[in-house]
Tab-separated table of C-alpha atoms and ligand atoms in Angstrom:
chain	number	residue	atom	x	y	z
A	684	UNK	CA	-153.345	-205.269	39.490
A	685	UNK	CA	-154.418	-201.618	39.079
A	686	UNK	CA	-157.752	-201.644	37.563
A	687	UNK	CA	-160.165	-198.571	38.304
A	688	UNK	CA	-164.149	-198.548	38.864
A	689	UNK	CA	-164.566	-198.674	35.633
A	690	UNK	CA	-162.228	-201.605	34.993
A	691	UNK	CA	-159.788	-199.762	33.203
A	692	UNK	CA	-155.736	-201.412	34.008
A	693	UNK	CA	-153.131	-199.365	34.551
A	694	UNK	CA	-149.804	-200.764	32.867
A	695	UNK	CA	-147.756	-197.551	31.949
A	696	UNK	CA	-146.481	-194.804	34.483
A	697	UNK	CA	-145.460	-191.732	33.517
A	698	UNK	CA	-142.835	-190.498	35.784
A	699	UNK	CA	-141.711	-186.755	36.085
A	700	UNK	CA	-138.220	-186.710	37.357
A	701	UNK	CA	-137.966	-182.708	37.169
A	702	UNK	CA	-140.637	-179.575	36.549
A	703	UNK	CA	-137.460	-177.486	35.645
A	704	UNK	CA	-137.151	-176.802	31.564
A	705	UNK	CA	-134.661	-175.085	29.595
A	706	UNK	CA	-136.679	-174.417	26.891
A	707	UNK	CA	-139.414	-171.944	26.672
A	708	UNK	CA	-142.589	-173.651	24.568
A	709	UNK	CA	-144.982	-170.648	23.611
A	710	UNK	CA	-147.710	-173.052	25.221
A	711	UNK	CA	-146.388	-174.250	27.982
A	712	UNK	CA	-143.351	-172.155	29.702
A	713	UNK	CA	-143.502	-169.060	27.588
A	714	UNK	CA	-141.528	-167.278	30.285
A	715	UNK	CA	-139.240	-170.114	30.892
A	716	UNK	CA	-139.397	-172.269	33.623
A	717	UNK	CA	-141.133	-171.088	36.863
A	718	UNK	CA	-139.563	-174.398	39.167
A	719	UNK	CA	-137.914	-171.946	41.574
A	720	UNK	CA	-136.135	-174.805	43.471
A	721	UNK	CA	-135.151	-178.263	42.554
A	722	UNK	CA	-135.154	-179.693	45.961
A	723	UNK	CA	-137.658	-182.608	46.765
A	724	UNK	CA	-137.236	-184.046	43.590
A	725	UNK	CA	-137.446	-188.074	43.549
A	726	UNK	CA	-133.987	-189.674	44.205
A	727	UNK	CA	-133.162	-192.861	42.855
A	728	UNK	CA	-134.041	-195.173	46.250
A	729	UNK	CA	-137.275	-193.257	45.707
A	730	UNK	CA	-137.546	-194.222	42.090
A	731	UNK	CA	-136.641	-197.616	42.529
A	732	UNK	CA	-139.178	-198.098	45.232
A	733	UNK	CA	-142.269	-196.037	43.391
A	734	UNK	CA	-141.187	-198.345	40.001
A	735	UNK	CA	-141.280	-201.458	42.044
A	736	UNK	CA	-144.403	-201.171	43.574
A	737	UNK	CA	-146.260	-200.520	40.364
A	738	UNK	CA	-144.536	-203.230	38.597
A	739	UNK	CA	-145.925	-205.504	41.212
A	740	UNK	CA	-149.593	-203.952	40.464
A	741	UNK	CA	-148.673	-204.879	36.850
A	742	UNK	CA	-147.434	-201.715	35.577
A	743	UNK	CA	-144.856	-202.837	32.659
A	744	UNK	CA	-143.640	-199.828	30.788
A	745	UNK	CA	-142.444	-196.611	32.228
A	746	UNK	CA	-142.058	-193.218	30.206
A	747	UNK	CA	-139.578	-190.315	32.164
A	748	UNK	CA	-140.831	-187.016	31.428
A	749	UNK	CA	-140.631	-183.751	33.060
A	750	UNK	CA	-140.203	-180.596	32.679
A	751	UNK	CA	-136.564	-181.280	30.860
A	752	UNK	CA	-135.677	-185.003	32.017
A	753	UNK	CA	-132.152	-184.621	30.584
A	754	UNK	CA	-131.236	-181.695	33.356
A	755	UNK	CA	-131.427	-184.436	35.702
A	756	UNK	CA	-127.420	-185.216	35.937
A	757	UNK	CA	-128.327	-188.791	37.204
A	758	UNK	CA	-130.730	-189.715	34.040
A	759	UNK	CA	-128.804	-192.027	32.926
A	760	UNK	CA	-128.798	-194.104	35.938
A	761	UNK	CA	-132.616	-193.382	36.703
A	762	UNK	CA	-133.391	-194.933	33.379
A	763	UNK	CA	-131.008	-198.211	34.126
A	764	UNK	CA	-132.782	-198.307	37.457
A	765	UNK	CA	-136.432	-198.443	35.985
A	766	UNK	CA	-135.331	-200.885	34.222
A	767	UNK	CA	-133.451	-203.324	36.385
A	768	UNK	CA	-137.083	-203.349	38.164
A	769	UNK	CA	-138.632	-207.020	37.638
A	770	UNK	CA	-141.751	-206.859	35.389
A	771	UNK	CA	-140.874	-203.526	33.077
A	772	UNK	CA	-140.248	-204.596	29.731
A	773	UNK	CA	-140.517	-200.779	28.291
A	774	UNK	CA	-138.832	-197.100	29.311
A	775	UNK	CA	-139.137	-194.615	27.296
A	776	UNK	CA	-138.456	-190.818	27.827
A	777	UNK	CA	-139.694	-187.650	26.322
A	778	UNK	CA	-137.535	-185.205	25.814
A	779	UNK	CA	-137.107	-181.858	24.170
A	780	UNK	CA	-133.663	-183.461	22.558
A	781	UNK	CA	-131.157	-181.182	24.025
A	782	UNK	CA	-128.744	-183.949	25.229
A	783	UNK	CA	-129.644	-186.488	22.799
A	784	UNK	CA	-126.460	-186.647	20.433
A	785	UNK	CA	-124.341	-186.208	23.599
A	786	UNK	CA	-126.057	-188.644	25.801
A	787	UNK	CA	-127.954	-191.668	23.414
A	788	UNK	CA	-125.354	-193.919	23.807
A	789	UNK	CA	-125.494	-194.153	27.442
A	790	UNK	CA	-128.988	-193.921	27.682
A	791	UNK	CA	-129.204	-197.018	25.376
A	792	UNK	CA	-126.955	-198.676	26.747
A	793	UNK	CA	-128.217	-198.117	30.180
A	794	UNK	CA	-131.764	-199.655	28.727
A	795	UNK	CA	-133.396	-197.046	27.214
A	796	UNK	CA	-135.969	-198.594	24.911
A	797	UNK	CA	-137.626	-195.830	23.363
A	798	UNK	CA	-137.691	-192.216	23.136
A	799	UNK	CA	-140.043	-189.001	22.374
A	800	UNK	CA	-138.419	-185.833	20.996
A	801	UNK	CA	-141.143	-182.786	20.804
A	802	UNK	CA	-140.548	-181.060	17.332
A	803	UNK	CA	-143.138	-178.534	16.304
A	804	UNK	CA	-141.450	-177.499	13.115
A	805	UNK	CA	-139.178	-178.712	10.593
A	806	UNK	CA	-138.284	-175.065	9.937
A	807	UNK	CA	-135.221	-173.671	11.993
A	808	UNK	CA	-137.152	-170.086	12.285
A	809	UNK	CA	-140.715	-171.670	13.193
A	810	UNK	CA	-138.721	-174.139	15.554
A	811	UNK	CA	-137.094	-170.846	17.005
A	812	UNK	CA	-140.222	-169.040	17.172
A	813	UNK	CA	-141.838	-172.078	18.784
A	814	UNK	CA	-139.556	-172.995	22.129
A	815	UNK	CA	-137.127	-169.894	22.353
A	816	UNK	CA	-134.135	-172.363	21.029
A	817	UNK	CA	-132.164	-171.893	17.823
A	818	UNK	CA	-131.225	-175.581	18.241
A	819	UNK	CA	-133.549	-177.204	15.360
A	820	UNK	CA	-130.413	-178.649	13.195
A	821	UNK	CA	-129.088	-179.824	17.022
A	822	UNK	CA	-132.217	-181.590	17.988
A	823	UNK	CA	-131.899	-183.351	14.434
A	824	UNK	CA	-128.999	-184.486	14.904
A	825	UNK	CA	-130.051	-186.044	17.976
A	826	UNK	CA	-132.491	-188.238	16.454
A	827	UNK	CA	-130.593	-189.193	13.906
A	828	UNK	CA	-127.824	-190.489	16.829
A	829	UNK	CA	-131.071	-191.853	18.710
A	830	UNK	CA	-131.452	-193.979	15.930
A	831	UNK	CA	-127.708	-194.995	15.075
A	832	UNK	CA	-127.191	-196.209	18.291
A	833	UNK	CA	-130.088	-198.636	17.907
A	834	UNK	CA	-133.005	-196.942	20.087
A	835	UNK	CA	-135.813	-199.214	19.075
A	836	UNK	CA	-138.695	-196.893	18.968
A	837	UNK	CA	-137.850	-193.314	17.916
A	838	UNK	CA	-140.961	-191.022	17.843
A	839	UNK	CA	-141.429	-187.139	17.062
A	840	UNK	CA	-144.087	-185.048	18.994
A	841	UNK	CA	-145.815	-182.137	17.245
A	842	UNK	CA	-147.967	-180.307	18.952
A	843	UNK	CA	-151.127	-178.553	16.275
A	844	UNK	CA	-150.828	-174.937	16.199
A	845	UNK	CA	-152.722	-173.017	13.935
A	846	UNK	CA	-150.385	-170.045	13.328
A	847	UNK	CA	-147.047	-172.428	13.234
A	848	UNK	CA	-147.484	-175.811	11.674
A	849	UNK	CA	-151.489	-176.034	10.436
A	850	UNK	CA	-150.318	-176.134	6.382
A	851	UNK	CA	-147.068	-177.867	7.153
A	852	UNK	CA	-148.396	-181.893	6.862
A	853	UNK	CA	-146.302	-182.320	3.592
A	854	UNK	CA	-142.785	-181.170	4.936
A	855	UNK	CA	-143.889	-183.728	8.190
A	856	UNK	CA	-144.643	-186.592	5.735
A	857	UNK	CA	-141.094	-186.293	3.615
A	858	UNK	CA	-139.549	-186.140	6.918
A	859	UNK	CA	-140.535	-189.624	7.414
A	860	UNK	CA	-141.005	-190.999	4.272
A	861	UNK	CA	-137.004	-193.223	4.526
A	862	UNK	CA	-137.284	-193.117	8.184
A	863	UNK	CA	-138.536	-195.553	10.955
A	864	UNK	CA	-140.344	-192.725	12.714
A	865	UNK	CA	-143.694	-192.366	14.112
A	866	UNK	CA	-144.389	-188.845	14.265
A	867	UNK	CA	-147.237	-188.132	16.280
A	868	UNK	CA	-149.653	-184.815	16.286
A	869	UNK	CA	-150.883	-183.677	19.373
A	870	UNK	CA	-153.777	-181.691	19.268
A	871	UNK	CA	-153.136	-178.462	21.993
A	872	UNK	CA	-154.412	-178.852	25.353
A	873	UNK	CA	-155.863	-176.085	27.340
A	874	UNK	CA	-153.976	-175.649	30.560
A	875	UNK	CA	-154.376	-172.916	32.918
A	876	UNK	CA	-151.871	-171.010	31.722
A	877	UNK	CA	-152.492	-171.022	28.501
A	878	UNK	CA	-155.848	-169.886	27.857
A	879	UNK	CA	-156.169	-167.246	24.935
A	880	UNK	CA	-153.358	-169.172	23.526
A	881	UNK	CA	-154.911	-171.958	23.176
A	882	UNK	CA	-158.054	-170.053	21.920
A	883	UNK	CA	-155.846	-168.572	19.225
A	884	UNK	CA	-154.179	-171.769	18.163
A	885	UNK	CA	-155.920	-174.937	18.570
A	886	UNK	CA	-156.293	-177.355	15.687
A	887	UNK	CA	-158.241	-180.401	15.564
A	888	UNK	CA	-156.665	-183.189	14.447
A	889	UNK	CA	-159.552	-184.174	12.247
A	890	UNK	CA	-158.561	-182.064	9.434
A	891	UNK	CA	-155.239	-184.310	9.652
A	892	UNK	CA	-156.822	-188.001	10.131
A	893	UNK	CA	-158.991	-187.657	6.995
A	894	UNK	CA	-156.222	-186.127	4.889
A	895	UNK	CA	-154.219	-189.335	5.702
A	896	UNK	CA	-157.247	-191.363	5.102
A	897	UNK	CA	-158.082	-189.999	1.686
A	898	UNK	CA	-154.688	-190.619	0.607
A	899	UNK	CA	-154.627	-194.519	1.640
A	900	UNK	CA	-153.341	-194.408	5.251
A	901	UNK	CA	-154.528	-197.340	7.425
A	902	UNK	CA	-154.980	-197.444	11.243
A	903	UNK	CA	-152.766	-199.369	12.892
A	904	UNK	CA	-153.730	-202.113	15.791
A	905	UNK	CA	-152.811	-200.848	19.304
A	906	UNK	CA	-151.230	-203.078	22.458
A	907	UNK	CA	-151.819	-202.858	26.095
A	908	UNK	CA	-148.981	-200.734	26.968
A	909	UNK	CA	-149.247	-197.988	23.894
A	910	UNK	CA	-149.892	-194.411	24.647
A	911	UNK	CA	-153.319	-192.639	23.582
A	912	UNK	CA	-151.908	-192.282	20.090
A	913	UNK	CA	-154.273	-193.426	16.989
A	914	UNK	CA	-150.993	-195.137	14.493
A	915	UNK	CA	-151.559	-195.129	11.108
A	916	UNK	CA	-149.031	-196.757	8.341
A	917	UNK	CA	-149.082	-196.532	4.483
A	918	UNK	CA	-147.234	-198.701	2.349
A	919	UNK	CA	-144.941	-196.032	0.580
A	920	UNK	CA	-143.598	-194.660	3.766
A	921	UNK	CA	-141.336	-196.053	5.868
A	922	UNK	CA	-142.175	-193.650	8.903
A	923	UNK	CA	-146.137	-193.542	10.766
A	924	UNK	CA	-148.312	-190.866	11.731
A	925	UNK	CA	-149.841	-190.661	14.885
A	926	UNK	CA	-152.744	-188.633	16.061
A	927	UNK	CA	-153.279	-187.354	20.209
A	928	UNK	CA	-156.967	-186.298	20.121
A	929	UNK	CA	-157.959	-185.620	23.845
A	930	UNK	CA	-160.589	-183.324	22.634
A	931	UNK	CA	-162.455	-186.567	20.669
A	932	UNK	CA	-164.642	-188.677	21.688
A	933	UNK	CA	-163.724	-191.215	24.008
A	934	UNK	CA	-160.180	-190.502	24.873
A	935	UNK	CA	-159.945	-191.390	28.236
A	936	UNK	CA	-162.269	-195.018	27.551
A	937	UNK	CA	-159.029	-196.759	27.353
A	938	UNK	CA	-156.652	-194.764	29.581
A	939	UNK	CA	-153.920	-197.001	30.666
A	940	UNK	CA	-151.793	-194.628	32.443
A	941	UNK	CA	-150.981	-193.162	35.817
A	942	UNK	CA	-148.384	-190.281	36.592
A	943	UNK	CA	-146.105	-189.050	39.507
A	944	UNK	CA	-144.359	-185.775	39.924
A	945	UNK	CA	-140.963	-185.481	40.851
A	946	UNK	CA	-142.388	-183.987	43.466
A	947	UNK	CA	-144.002	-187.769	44.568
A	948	UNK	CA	-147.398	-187.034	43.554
A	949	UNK	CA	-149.606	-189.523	42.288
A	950	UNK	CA	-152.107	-187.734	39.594
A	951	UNK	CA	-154.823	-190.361	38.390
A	952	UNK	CA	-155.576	-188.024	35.727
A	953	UNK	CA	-153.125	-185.341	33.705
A	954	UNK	CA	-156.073	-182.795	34.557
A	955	UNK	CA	-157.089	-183.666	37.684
A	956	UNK	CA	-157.673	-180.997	40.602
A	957	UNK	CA	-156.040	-183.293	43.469
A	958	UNK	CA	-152.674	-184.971	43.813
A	959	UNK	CA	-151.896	-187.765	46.843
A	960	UNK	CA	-148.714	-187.095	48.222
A	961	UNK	CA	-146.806	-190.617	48.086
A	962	UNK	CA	-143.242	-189.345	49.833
A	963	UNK	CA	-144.073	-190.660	52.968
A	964	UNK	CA	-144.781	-194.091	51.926
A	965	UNK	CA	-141.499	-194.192	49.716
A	966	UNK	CA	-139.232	-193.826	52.888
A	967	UNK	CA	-139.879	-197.807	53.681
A	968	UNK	CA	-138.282	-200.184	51.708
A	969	UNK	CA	-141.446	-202.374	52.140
A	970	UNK	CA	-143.177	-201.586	49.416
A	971	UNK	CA	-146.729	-203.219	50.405
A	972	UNK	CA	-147.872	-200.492	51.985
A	973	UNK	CA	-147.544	-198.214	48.868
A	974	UNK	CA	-148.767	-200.683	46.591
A	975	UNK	CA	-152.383	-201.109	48.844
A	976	UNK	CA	-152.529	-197.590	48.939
A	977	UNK	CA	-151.967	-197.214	45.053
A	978	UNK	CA	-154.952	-200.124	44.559
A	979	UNK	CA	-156.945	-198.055	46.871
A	980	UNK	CA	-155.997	-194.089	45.448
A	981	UNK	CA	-156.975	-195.726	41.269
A	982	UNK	CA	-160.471	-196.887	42.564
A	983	UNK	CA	-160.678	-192.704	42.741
A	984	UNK	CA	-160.048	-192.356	39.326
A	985	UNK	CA	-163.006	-190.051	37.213
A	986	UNK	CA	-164.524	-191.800	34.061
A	987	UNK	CA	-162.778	-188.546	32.105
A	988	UNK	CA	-160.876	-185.242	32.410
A	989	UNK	CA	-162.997	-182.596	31.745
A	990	UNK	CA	-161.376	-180.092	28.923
A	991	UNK	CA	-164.387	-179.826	26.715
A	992	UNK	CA	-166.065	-178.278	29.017
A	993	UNK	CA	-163.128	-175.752	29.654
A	994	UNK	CA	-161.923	-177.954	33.017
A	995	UNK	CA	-157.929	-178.304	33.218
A	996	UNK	CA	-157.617	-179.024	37.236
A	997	UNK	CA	-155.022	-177.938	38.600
A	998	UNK	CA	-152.460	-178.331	35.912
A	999	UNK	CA	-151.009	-174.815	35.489
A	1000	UNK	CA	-148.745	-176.225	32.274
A	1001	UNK	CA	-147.765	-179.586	31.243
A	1002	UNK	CA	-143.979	-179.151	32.605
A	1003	UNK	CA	-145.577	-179.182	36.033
A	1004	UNK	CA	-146.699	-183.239	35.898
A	1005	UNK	CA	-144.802	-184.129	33.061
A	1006	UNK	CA	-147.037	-184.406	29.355
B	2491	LIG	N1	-139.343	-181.397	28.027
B	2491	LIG	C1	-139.828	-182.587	27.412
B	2491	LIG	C2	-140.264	-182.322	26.001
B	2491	LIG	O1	-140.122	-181.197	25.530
B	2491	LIG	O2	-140.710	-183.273	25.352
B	2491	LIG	C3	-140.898	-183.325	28.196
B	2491	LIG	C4	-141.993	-182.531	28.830
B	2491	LIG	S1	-143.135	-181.777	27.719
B	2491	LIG	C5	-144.289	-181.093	28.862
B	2491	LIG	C6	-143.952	-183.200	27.028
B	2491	LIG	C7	-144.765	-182.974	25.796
B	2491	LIG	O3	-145.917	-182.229	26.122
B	2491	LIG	C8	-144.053	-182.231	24.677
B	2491	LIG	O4	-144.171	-182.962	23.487
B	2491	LIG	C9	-144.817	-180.928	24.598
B	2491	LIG	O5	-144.808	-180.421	23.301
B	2491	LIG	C10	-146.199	-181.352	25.043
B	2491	LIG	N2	-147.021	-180.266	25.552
B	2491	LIG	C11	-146.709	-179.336	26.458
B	2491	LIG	N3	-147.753	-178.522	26.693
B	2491	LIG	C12	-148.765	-178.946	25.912
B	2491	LIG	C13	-150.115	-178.521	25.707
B	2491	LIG	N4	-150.626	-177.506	26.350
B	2491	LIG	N5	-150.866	-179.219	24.836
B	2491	LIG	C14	-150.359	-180.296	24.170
B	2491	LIG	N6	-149.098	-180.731	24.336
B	2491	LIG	C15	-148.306	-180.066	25.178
């Protein structure tokens, strides 16, 4: 197993596959993307090995992020190939939704169990405004094909900004009022980056939790494998809410997760100041070796990031480990 010094187990991997994006995200590539080359990223005997290795350790759901995963021209075969790995029951990607009415077939059908589209705005011009991209009806269209095609777990990411989307709770909560969707604010992180940004538009997601509780939403349990998302579910609405509070209290108490770059480095935290560089150790197809060194690397693993007290590591933006 992979259980840290403070007896935390680590059962989901996040897996960057690319730090290249085609969008730019006024909070996280405003200048589009600044991977000059895409060499060194993971191939799929890489993948295969890394997945293995932590489904050994007990790791059972995977989530492909990046940058953009869907500029990877082999997705589609990365995701059947974290799946055909004994012991993962989940993957999952997150993805700004370019590709997703082209491509949700064949990532379904090549396992794809669940998928993440980041929508800030339900309004084409805000949307625009937002990541650079005109494509708001596009992305829509995508989760609507995401869910046709039978994608169990459809979820929207919305990331709190005070200028953009502070007032717009209503328009979120018709959105999934008929629909299975759990739509999930993230409150803005502080990167390093992104620094009077974030000073101009961070939002707590307080404000948001006791709206939803005043108006009869309930909290919904959580399993081993979930994500730091709190759930909540009310009885007229088809669709949940989800709030992504890193700032609170007792975020990282029940961190389950562990991430690699495409680049093959292992961060134990999304705002940590080090990265162990695991490419050596995926050239064997033994994998022993890289799981004792992954037992050994999570007993490293701080009790907490440090962003209320200003601390973001080494993480320039999120595109560069994958959020
Ligand atoms: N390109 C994909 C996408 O757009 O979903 C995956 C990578 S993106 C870095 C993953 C998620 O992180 C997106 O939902 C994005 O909105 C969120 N994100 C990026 N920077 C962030 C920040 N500084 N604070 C909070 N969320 C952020």
């Amino acid at each position: 197993m992979l259980i840290d010094a403070f007896s935390r187990r680590f059962t989901y991997l996040r897996l960057s596959i690319t730090e290249s994006c085609n969008f730019r995200c006024s909070y996280c590539l405003p200048n589009g993307t600044d991977c000059e080359s895409r060499s060194g990223e993971l191939n799929l005997v890489e993948i295969r090995r890394l997945v293995t290795a932590f489904a050994r350790l007990g790791t059972k759901k995977v989530r492909i992020t990046g940058g953009e995963p869907a500029l990877r021209k082999d997705l589609t075969e990365i995701i059947a190939t974290c799946k055909s790995v004994p012991g993962i029951e989940k993957v999952a990607i997150t993805t700004n939704g370019y590709r997703l009415a082209r491509d949700a077939q064949a990532w379904f059908d090549a396992g794809l169990d669940a998928v993440n589209v980041s929508i800030d705005s339900l309004d084409a011009d805000t949307f625009h405004l937002v990541t650079g991209q005109d494509k708001l009806a596009e992305i829509l269209a995508g989760v609507a094909k995401a869910r046709a095609v039978g994608i169990k777990q459809v979820k929207i990411n919305t990331v709190l900004l005070r200028q953009h989307n502070a007032l717009a709770l209503p328009d979120f909560l018709d959105f999934i009022k008929s629909q299975d969707i759990s739509l999930r604010f993230i409150e803005l992180m502080r990167t390093n980056d992104n620094t009077q940004y974030y000073k101009n538009q961070h939002l707590s997601g307080e404000s948001i939790q006791q709206k939803l509780l005043a108006t009869g939403w309930q909290l919904k349990a959580k399993s081993s494998t979930d994500g730091p998302a709190l759930e909540y579910y009310h009885g007229d609405y088809q669709g949940r809410i989800g709030l992504i509070m890193p700032y609170s209290n007792d975020f990282c108490a029940d961190c389950n997760r562990l991430r690699v770059s495409s680049q093959a480095g292992l961060y134990l935290c999304l705002f940590t100041e080090q990265q162990q560089d695991l490419r050596q150790l995926l050239q064997n197809d033994d994998v022993l070796p890289l799981m004792q060194f992954l037992q050994q690397a999570v007993l490293g693993k701080e009790a907490t990031h440090y962003l209320h007290q200003d601390f973001s590591g080494g993480t320039r933006h999120l595109a560069q480990i994958g959020g």
